[in-house]
Coordinates of C-alpha atoms in Angstrom, one line a residue:
Chain A
M14 CA 96.8 135.4 107.1
R15 CA 93.4 133.8 107.8
M16 CA 93.7 131.3 105.0
R17 CA 96.7 129.7 106.6
L18 CA 94.4 128.3 109.2
L19 CA 93.4 125.7 106.6
A20 CA 96.7 124.0 107.1
L21 CA 96.4 123.9 110.9
P22 CA 94.4 120.6 111.3
L23 CA 97.1 118.7 109.3
I24 CA 99.9 120.3 111.3
V25 CA 98.2 119.1 114.5
A26 CA 97.7 115.6 113.0
F27 CA 101.4 115.4 112.0
A28 CA 102.4 116.5 115.5
V29 CA 100.3 113.8 117.1
L30 CA 101.0 111.0 114.6
I31 CA 104.7 111.7 113.7
L32 CA 106.3 114.1 116.2
W33 CA 104.9 112.6 119.3
P34 CA 105.8 109.0 118.7
L35 CA 109.2 109.9 117.4
S36 CA 110.0 112.0 120.4
S37 CA 108.9 109.2 122.6
V38 CA 111.3 106.9 120.8
V39 CA 114.2 109.4 121.3
I40 CA 113.4 110.0 125.0
D41 CA 112.8 106.4 125.9
S42 CA 116.0 105.3 124.2
F43 CA 117.9 107.0 127.0
D44 CA 115.8 105.3 129.7
A45 CA 117.7 102.3 130.9
K46 CA 115.8 100.6 133.7
G47 CA 114.4 103.9 135.0
E48 CA 117.6 105.9 134.8
V49 CA 118.7 108.4 132.2
S50 CA 121.8 106.9 130.6
F51 CA 123.4 105.7 127.4
G52 CA 122.9 102.1 128.8
N53 CA 120.7 101.0 125.9
Y54 CA 123.2 102.3 123.3
T55 CA 126.2 100.6 124.9
E56 CA 124.2 97.4 125.1
V57 CA 123.2 97.5 121.4
L58 CA 126.6 98.6 120.2
S59 CA 128.5 96.0 122.2
S60 CA 126.2 93.2 121.3
A61 CA 127.5 90.9 118.6
Y62 CA 124.0 90.0 117.6
Y63 CA 122.8 93.5 116.9
Q64 CA 126.1 94.4 115.3
Q65 CA 125.5 91.5 113.0
S66 CA 122.0 92.6 112.2
F67 CA 123.2 96.1 111.2
I68 CA 125.9 94.5 109.0
T69 CA 123.5 92.1 107.3
T70 CA 121.0 94.9 106.7
L71 CA 123.6 97.3 105.4
W72 CA 125.0 94.7 103.1
I73 CA 121.7 93.5 101.6
S74 CA 120.5 97.1 101.2
A75 CA 123.7 98.3 99.5
L76 CA 123.7 95.3 97.2
T77 CA 120.1 95.6 96.1
T78 CA 120.5 99.3 95.7
V79 CA 123.3 98.9 93.3
I80 CA 121.4 96.2 91.3
G81 CA 118.3 98.4 91.3
I82 CA 120.1 101.5 90.1
V83 CA 122.0 99.6 87.4
F84 CA 118.8 98.0 86.0
G85 CA 116.9 101.2 86.5
I86 CA 119.4 103.2 84.5
L87 CA 119.4 100.7 81.7
L88 CA 115.6 100.5 81.6
A89 CA 115.3 104.3 81.7
I90 CA 117.6 104.6 78.7
A91 CA 115.9 101.8 76.8
L92 CA 112.4 103.3 77.6
R93 CA 113.5 106.8 76.4
A94 CA 113.4 105.7 72.8
R95 CA 110.2 103.8 73.0
G96 CA 106.7 105.2 72.2
R97 CA 104.4 106.6 74.7
G98 CA 102.3 103.5 75.0
V99 CA 105.3 101.3 75.9
R100 CA 106.5 103.9 78.4
R101 CA 103.1 104.3 80.1
F102 CA 102.8 100.5 80.3
A103 CA 106.3 100.2 81.8
L104 CA 105.5 102.9 84.5
A105 CA 102.2 101.2 85.4
F106 CA 104.1 97.9 85.6
G107 CA 106.7 99.5 87.8
S108 CA 104.2 101.1 90.1
M109 CA 102.5 97.8 90.5
G110 CA 105.8 96.1 91.1
A111 CA 106.6 98.6 93.9
N112 CA 103.2 98.0 95.5
F113 CA 103.3 94.2 95.0
A114 CA 105.7 93.9 97.9
G115 CA 105.3 92.5 101.3
V116 CA 103.3 89.4 102.0
P117 CA 102.2 88.7 98.4
L118 CA 105.7 89.1 97.0
A119 CA 107.1 86.7 99.6
M120 CA 104.4 84.2 98.7
A121 CA 105.1 84.6 94.9
I122 CA 108.8 84.1 95.6
I123 CA 108.1 80.9 97.5
I124 CA 105.9 79.6 94.6
L125 CA 108.8 80.2 92.3
F126 CA 111.9 79.2 94.3
G127 CA 110.4 77.2 97.2
M128 CA 110.9 73.5 97.7
N129 CA 108.3 72.7 95.1
G130 CA 108.8 75.8 93.2
F131 CA 108.7 76.3 89.5
F132 CA 112.4 77.3 89.3
T133 CA 113.6 74.6 91.7
I134 CA 111.9 71.9 89.6
L135 CA 113.1 73.3 86.4
V136 CA 116.7 73.4 87.6
G137 CA 116.3 69.8 89.0
K138 CA 114.9 68.5 85.7
L139 CA 117.8 70.0 83.8
G140 CA 120.3 68.7 86.3
L141 CA 121.7 72.1 86.8
P142 CA 123.1 73.4 90.1
G143 CA 121.3 76.5 91.3
A144 CA 118.6 75.2 93.7
F145 CA 118.9 77.2 96.9
N146 CA 117.0 77.7 100.2
V147 CA 114.5 80.4 99.5
Y148 CA 114.1 81.1 103.3
S149 CA 117.5 82.6 103.5
I150 CA 119.4 85.8 102.6
I151 CA 119.5 84.7 99.0
G152 CA 115.7 84.5 98.9
L153 CA 115.6 87.9 100.5
T154 CA 118.0 89.4 98.0
I155 CA 115.8 88.2 95.1
A156 CA 112.7 89.6 96.8
Y157 CA 114.3 93.0 97.5
C158 CA 115.6 93.2 94.0
Y159 CA 112.1 92.9 92.7
F160 CA 110.8 96.1 94.3
Q161 CA 114.1 97.9 94.1
I162 CA 114.3 97.6 90.3
A163 CA 110.6 98.6 90.0
L164 CA 111.2 101.7 92.2
A165 CA 114.4 102.6 90.6
T166 CA 112.8 102.5 87.1
L167 CA 109.9 104.6 88.4
L168 CA 112.1 107.3 89.8
L169 CA 114.9 107.3 87.2
T170 CA 112.7 107.4 84.0
P171 CA 111.5 111.0 84.6
A172 CA 115.1 112.0 85.4
F173 CA 116.4 110.5 82.1
D174 CA 113.6 112.2 80.2
A175 CA 115.0 115.5 81.2
V176 CA 118.2 114.9 79.1
P177 CA 117.6 116.9 75.9
V178 CA 117.2 114.7 72.8
E179 CA 119.3 117.3 70.9
I180 CA 122.6 116.4 72.7
E181 CA 122.0 112.8 72.1
E182 CA 121.5 113.4 68.4
A183 CA 124.5 115.7 68.3
A184 CA 126.7 113.0 69.8
S185 CA 125.3 110.5 67.4
L186 CA 126.1 112.8 64.4
M187 CA 129.6 113.1 65.7
G188 CA 129.9 109.3 65.6
V189 CA 129.7 108.7 69.3
S190 CA 127.9 105.5 70.0
S191 CA 124.8 105.5 72.2
A192 CA 126.5 103.4 74.9
R193 CA 129.4 105.8 75.0
F194 CA 127.2 108.8 75.0
W195 CA 125.3 107.6 78.1
A196 CA 128.5 106.4 79.9
R197 CA 130.4 109.6 79.3
I198 CA 127.8 112.4 79.1
G199 CA 124.2 111.3 80.0
V200 CA 124.8 109.4 83.2
P201 CA 127.4 112.0 84.6
M202 CA 124.9 114.8 83.8
L203 CA 122.4 113.1 86.0
A204 CA 124.9 112.0 88.7
R205 CA 123.3 114.1 91.5
Q206 CA 119.8 112.8 90.9
I207 CA 121.1 109.2 90.5
V208 CA 122.8 109.5 93.9
A209 CA 119.7 111.0 95.5
I210 CA 117.6 108.2 94.1
A211 CA 120.2 105.6 95.2
I212 CA 119.9 106.9 98.7
L213 CA 116.1 106.6 98.7
L214 CA 116.5 103.0 97.4
F215 CA 119.0 102.3 100.2
A216 CA 116.6 103.7 102.8
N217 CA 113.8 101.8 101.3
A218 CA 115.7 98.5 101.7
M219 CA 116.9 99.3 105.2
G220 CA 113.4 100.0 106.4
T221 CA 111.7 97.0 104.7
F222 CA 109.9 94.8 107.2
A223 CA 106.8 93.1 105.6
T224 CA 108.6 91.2 102.8
T225 CA 111.4 90.1 105.2
F226 CA 109.0 89.0 107.9
A227 CA 106.7 87.2 105.6
L228 CA 109.6 85.4 103.8
T229 CA 112.1 84.5 106.5
G230 CA 110.3 85.3 109.7
T231 CA 113.0 85.9 112.4
S232 CA 115.6 83.5 110.8
V233 CA 117.5 86.2 108.9
N234 CA 118.8 88.8 111.4
V235 CA 117.9 92.2 109.9
V236 CA 117.4 95.4 111.9
T237 CA 113.6 95.9 111.3
V238 CA 112.9 92.3 112.4
A239 CA 115.1 92.7 115.4
I240 CA 113.1 95.8 116.4
S241 CA 109.8 94.0 115.9
S242 CA 111.0 91.1 118.1
L243 CA 111.9 93.5 120.9
V244 CA 108.4 95.1 121.0
S245 CA 106.2 92.1 120.1
G246 CA 105.6 91.2 123.8
D247 CA 107.2 87.8 124.0
I248 CA 109.9 86.8 126.5
F249 CA 112.6 88.7 124.6
S250 CA 110.7 91.9 124.6
D251 CA 112.7 95.0 125.7
P252 CA 111.0 98.1 124.4
N253 CA 113.7 100.5 125.5
L254 CA 116.4 98.5 123.6
A255 CA 114.0 98.7 120.6
N256 CA 114.0 102.5 121.0
A257 CA 117.8 102.7 120.9
I258 CA 118.0 100.4 117.8
S259 CA 115.3 102.5 116.1
L260 CA 117.2 105.7 116.7
L261 CA 120.4 104.2 115.4
L262 CA 118.5 103.0 112.3
L263 CA 117.1 106.6 111.9
I264 CA 120.6 108.0 112.0
V265 CA 121.8 105.6 109.4
L266 CA 118.9 106.7 107.1
L267 CA 118.7 110.4 107.9
V268 CA 122.3 111.4 107.5
P269 CA 122.6 110.4 103.8
I270 CA 119.1 111.6 103.0
I271 CA 119.6 115.0 104.5
A272 CA 123.0 115.3 102.9
S273 CA 121.7 114.5 99.5
Q274 CA 118.8 117.0 100.0
I275 CA 121.3 119.7 100.8
I276 CA 123.5 118.7 97.8
A277 CA 120.6 118.6 95.5
G278 CA 119.9 122.2 96.6
E279 CA 116.2 121.8 97.2
K280 CA 115.8 120.4 93.7
R281 CA 112.8 118.2 93.9
L282 CA 113.3 114.7 92.6
G283 CA 110.8 112.3 91.2
K284 CA 107.9 114.6 90.5
D285 CA 105.6 111.7 89.7
P286 CA 106.6 108.5 91.4
S287 CA 103.3 106.6 91.4
A288 CA 104.4 104.2 94.1
G289 CA 105.0 104.6 97.8
P290 CA 107.9 103.1 99.6
Q291 CA 108.1 99.6 100.6
R292 CA 107.0 99.1 104.2
Chain B
M4 CA 125.0 99.1 68.1
T5 CA 122.8 101.8 69.6
L6 CA 121.6 101.2 73.1
S7 CA 118.5 103.4 73.0
N8 CA 116.7 102.3 69.9
G9 CA 118.4 99.1 68.7
V10 CA 117.5 95.5 68.9
L11 CA 119.6 95.2 72.1
S12 CA 117.4 97.6 74.0
R13 CA 114.2 95.9 72.8
V14 CA 115.4 92.5 73.9
F15 CA 116.5 93.9 77.2
L16 CA 113.1 95.5 77.9
I17 CA 111.3 92.3 77.0
A18 CA 113.6 90.1 79.1
V19 CA 113.2 92.3 82.2
A20 CA 109.5 92.5 81.7
A21 CA 109.3 88.7 81.5
V22 CA 111.4 88.2 84.6
M23 CA 109.3 90.8 86.5
A24 CA 106.1 89.2 85.4
L25 CA 107.3 85.7 86.3
P26 CA 106.2 85.7 90.0
V27 CA 102.7 86.9 89.0
V28 CA 102.4 84.4 86.1
A29 CA 103.6 81.5 88.3
T30 CA 101.1 82.5 91.0
A31 CA 98.3 82.6 88.4
I32 CA 99.1 79.2 87.1
D33 CA 99.4 77.8 90.6
A34 CA 96.0 79.2 91.6
F35 CA 94.3 77.1 88.9
A36 CA 96.5 74.0 89.0
A37 CA 94.8 70.7 90.0
E38 CA 98.0 68.8 90.4
W39 CA 101.4 70.6 90.4
A40 CA 104.3 68.9 92.0
H41 CA 107.5 67.5 90.5
T42 CA 106.5 68.7 87.0
L43 CA 107.3 71.9 85.3
L44 CA 103.7 72.7 84.4
P45 CA 100.5 71.5 86.1
T46 CA 99.0 68.2 85.0
G47 CA 95.4 69.6 85.3
Y48 CA 93.5 72.7 86.0
T49 CA 90.6 73.4 88.4
T50 CA 88.7 76.4 89.8
E51 CA 88.0 74.5 93.0
Y52 CA 90.6 76.5 95.1
F53 CA 89.4 79.8 93.6
M54 CA 85.9 79.0 94.7
T55 CA 87.0 77.9 98.1
V56 CA 88.7 81.3 98.8
V57 CA 86.0 83.5 97.3
G58 CA 83.4 81.6 99.4
D59 CA 85.5 81.7 102.6
P60 CA 83.6 84.0 105.1
R61 CA 86.9 84.8 106.7
F62 CA 88.3 86.1 103.4
I63 CA 85.2 88.2 102.7
A64 CA 85.3 89.6 106.2
A65 CA 89.0 90.5 105.9
M66 CA 88.3 92.2 102.5
G67 CA 85.5 94.2 104.1
R68 CA 87.8 95.3 107.0
S69 CA 90.5 96.4 104.6
L70 CA 88.1 98.4 102.5
T71 CA 86.5 100.0 105.5
V72 CA 89.8 101.0 107.1
A73 CA 91.2 102.3 103.8
A74 CA 88.0 104.3 103.0
A75 CA 87.8 105.8 106.5
A76 CA 91.5 106.8 106.5
L77 CA 91.3 108.2 103.0
A78 CA 88.2 110.3 103.9
I79 CA 90.0 111.8 106.9
A80 CA 93.2 112.2 104.9
T81 CA 91.5 114.0 102.1
V82 CA 89.8 116.5 104.4
L83 CA 92.9 117.2 106.3
I84 CA 95.6 117.1 103.6
V85 CA 94.1 118.8 100.5
P86 CA 93.2 122.1 102.2
A87 CA 96.6 122.2 103.8
I88 CA 98.4 121.7 100.5
V89 CA 96.3 124.3 98.8
S90 CA 96.7 126.8 101.6
A91 CA 100.5 126.3 101.8
H92 CA 100.8 126.6 98.0
I93 CA 99.1 129.9 97.9
Y94 CA 99.5 131.6 101.2
W95 CA 102.4 129.9 103.1
P96 CA 105.5 129.1 101.0
A97 CA 107.6 128.3 104.0
L98 CA 105.2 125.6 105.1
D99 CA 105.1 124.4 101.5
R100 CA 108.9 123.8 101.5
W101 CA 108.5 121.7 104.6
F102 CA 105.7 119.7 103.0
A103 CA 107.9 119.0 100.0
R104 CA 110.6 117.6 102.4
L105 CA 108.0 115.5 104.1
V106 CA 107.3 113.6 100.9
I107 CA 110.4 111.4 101.6
L108 CA 109.3 110.8 105.2
P109 CA 108.2 107.3 104.6
Y110 CA 111.7 106.5 103.3
A111 CA 113.5 108.4 106.0
V112 CA 111.4 107.0 108.9
P113 CA 110.6 103.4 108.4
A114 CA 107.1 102.2 109.6
I115 CA 108.6 99.9 112.1
V116 CA 110.3 102.9 113.9
L117 CA 107.0 104.7 114.2
V118 CA 105.4 101.4 115.4
V119 CA 107.8 101.5 118.4
G120 CA 106.6 105.0 119.2
Y121 CA 102.9 104.3 118.6
L122 CA 103.1 101.2 120.8
R123 CA 104.2 103.6 123.6
V124 CA 102.1 106.7 123.1
F125 CA 98.8 105.0 122.1
S126 CA 98.9 102.4 124.9
N127 CA 98.1 104.9 127.7
P128 CA 95.5 107.5 128.2
P129 CA 94.5 110.0 126.8
L130 CA 94.7 108.1 123.5
Q131 CA 94.6 104.4 124.5
I132 CA 93.7 103.1 121.1
N133 CA 96.2 100.3 120.3
G134 CA 94.6 97.1 119.2
T135 CA 91.6 98.9 117.8
P136 CA 90.8 99.7 114.2
L137 CA 90.8 103.4 115.1
V138 CA 94.6 103.4 115.5
L139 CA 94.9 102.0 112.0
V140 CA 92.7 104.7 110.5
L141 CA 94.7 107.4 112.3
V142 CA 98.2 106.1 111.5
Y143 CA 97.2 105.7 107.8
V144 CA 96.6 109.4 107.5
P145 CA 100.4 110.4 107.3
V146 CA 100.9 107.4 105.0
C147 CA 98.6 109.1 102.4
F148 CA 100.4 112.4 102.5
P149 CA 103.2 112.0 99.9
M150 CA 100.9 110.8 97.1
F151 CA 98.4 113.7 97.8
Y152 CA 101.2 116.2 97.8
I153 CA 102.8 115.0 94.5
S154 CA 99.4 114.7 92.8
V155 CA 97.7 117.9 94.1
K156 CA 100.8 119.9 93.7
N157 CA 101.0 118.8 90.1
S158 CA 97.5 120.1 89.5
L159 CA 98.2 123.4 91.3
R160 CA 101.3 124.0 89.3
G161 CA 99.2 123.9 86.1
L162 CA 96.9 126.7 87.3
A163 CA 97.4 130.4 87.2
I164 CA 96.4 130.8 90.8
D165 CA 97.2 134.5 91.2
D166 CA 95.1 135.4 88.1
L167 CA 92.2 133.3 89.3
L168 CA 92.3 134.9 92.8
N169 CA 92.6 138.5 91.3
A170 CA 89.8 137.9 88.9
G171 CA 87.6 136.5 91.6
R172 CA 88.4 139.3 94.0
L173 CA 87.6 141.8 91.3
V174 CA 84.0 140.5 91.1
G175 CA 83.8 140.6 94.8
A176 CA 84.2 137.0 95.8
N177 CA 86.3 136.2 98.8
D178 CA 89.2 133.8 98.7
A179 CA 87.3 130.9 100.4
V180 CA 84.6 131.0 97.8
I181 CA 87.1 131.2 94.9
L182 CA 89.0 128.2 96.4
R183 CA 85.8 126.2 96.7
R184 CA 84.1 127.2 93.5
V185 CA 87.1 127.6 91.1
V186 CA 90.3 126.0 92.4
L187 CA 88.8 122.8 93.9
P188 CA 87.1 121.7 90.7
C189 CA 90.4 122.3 88.8
I190 CA 92.4 120.1 91.2
L191 CA 89.7 117.4 91.6
P192 CA 91.3 115.0 89.0
G193 CA 94.6 115.3 90.9
I194 CA 92.8 114.5 94.2
M195 CA 91.1 111.5 92.6
I196 CA 94.4 110.1 91.3
A197 CA 95.9 110.4 94.8
V198 CA 92.9 108.7 96.4
V199 CA 93.1 105.7 94.0
L200 CA 96.9 105.3 94.4
N201 CA 96.7 105.7 98.2
F202 CA 93.9 103.1 98.2
A203 CA 96.4 100.7 96.6
I204 CA 99.0 101.6 99.2
L205 CA 96.7 101.2 102.2
F206 CA 95.4 97.9 100.8
S207 CA 99.1 96.7 100.7
E208 CA 99.9 97.9 104.2
F209 CA 101.1 95.2 106.6
V210 CA 103.4 96.6 109.3
Y211 CA 100.9 98.7 111.2
A212 CA 98.2 96.2 110.8
K213 CA 100.4 93.4 112.2
M214 CA 102.1 95.3 114.9
L215 CA 99.4 97.7 116.2
V216 CA 96.3 95.6 115.8
G217 CA 97.2 92.0 114.9
G218 CA 94.6 89.2 115.1
N219 CA 92.0 91.4 116.7
F220 CA 91.1 92.9 113.3
E221 CA 92.2 90.8 110.4
T222 CA 92.8 92.8 107.3
L223 CA 93.4 91.3 103.9
Q224 CA 97.2 91.4 104.3
L225 CA 97.0 89.7 107.7
Y226 CA 94.6 87.1 106.2
M227 CA 97.2 86.4 103.5
Y228 CA 99.9 86.2 106.1
A229 CA 97.9 83.7 108.3
Q230 CA 97.2 81.6 105.2
R231 CA 100.8 81.5 103.9
N232 CA 101.6 78.1 105.5
L233 CA 98.4 76.4 104.4
S234 CA 97.9 74.7 101.0
G235 CA 100.0 76.5 98.4
R236 CA 97.0 76.7 96.1
I237 CA 95.0 78.6 98.5
T238 CA 97.7 81.2 99.1
S239 CA 98.2 81.5 95.3
V240 CA 94.5 82.2 94.8
I241 CA 94.7 84.9 97.5
V242 CA 97.8 86.5 96.0
L243 CA 96.2 86.4 92.5
I244 CA 93.0 88.1 93.7
Y245 CA 95.1 90.7 95.5
F246 CA 97.1 91.3 92.3
I247 CA 93.9 91.7 90.2
L248 CA 92.6 94.3 92.7
L249 CA 96.0 96.1 92.5
L250 CA 95.8 96.0 88.7
L251 CA 92.3 97.5 88.6
M252 CA 93.3 100.4 90.9
T253 CA 96.4 101.1 88.8
L254 CA 94.3 101.1 85.6
V255 CA 91.7 103.4 87.2
S256 CA 94.5 105.8 88.2
L257 CA 96.0 105.8 84.7
R258 CA 92.6 106.5 83.2
L259 CA 92.2 109.4 85.6
A260 CA 95.6 110.7 84.7
E261 CA 94.8 110.5 81.1
T262 CA 91.6 112.5 81.4
E263 CA 93.5 115.1 83.5
R264 CA 96.1 115.5 80.8
A265 CA 93.4 115.7 78.1
Q266 CA 91.7 118.5 80.0
R267 CA 94.7 120.7 80.0

């Protein structure tokens, strides 16, 4: 069909801008000092430093995913009963929260929790414990939670809207409390979508670079920062090692994403998330 | 106690909104504080820092670069992506299914992984463009895809495409004319929403700008990054201005979405 040609330029663009660089990453990851081998992989997998960076990243991603999903579910349920105005405001707020990531978020977190931060001074004045070093994994966790909660709310709210009001009312007529209804019926009904959204949140955190780099530089050892150090052209630069780590990161992300897509049976999730992923 | 309409849920919503707003509010206060150290709230206010940033030629130049790159990338993205989505929707369902899968690409393939590939493939002929603004314009095109797909697809679903095409063919118009004269105006609001939301995304983009171009071409995000260790006030002003821009773009996109809903 002639009209299919309209799609051709985009297919070419994707081939050049996605397929080409990705295949270069895959091919070069097997290039260890000019020879085809698994050398880069054995080096990465046997290095305590890179093992630690994967463990740290997996840990912070899993933790902030759980926090994001729990808050997202509670917010989606609370928003369900509110009027359209409140809901629209909340979604706009969430979309901004998801975009307000990266350098500005890192800066805002420092203004709040840094040495001279609002929170740090408040805690000091009240004589409470709770002051912490913001340039650490704790600071990172707080920053990640910010955009994870925003993204979870954006993606979960439409999913929760799909639960018919009738069954909620029926449950309430039978004397089932709202909390019990959601715990026993509502949330299990949406289990598949919630898992799929959780996997997206997890991938979102695993791939985060801007917020991490702007807040903690290279002092917290996460995978994306390790990759950037390897290609940034200083004395530690070893691009082929970066290829191998990138591919390992891709595998960690793609396996659950593809699995959830298959499980969801081509069911499209999040028809209208008005925010992109964190980069 | 009911969770979905009781007091509890109201308090919870307000509490979360307050906590989420806190970084922005603190930044806004800090931006106009004259003296703010060792006290909970500033002891005086001033617009001095705000004026310093707004009058900084480096800031204005960075803003100009960000606007230019985003506008150029969006122009190319719109021309490439919209026809492809429409064509796949009507004539090529198999491709459409692949497009739907590509929506989660930014989650599945982090930008830093693509950076590793771009550093390699765009550092040698035939496309030796690393370090130039052109590379940013190009790599931003796929970044725009998910929002275009979601938004345009939403508009297309609301149209009875087959009826439109059959009616048009009946009066002797060919498909290209029908698409341009009938379908395009119908999906225009969807395209506009995607453009505005993508603008906000490209404006917030840091990874590609930092890793592929760096100091050669300082965008707004790189400017913010470079200023982060200077006076706290200056960085607060920059973050505040950025936040206001983001707010404006979000409001415009909401307005557009409203008009689109009203037209249905």
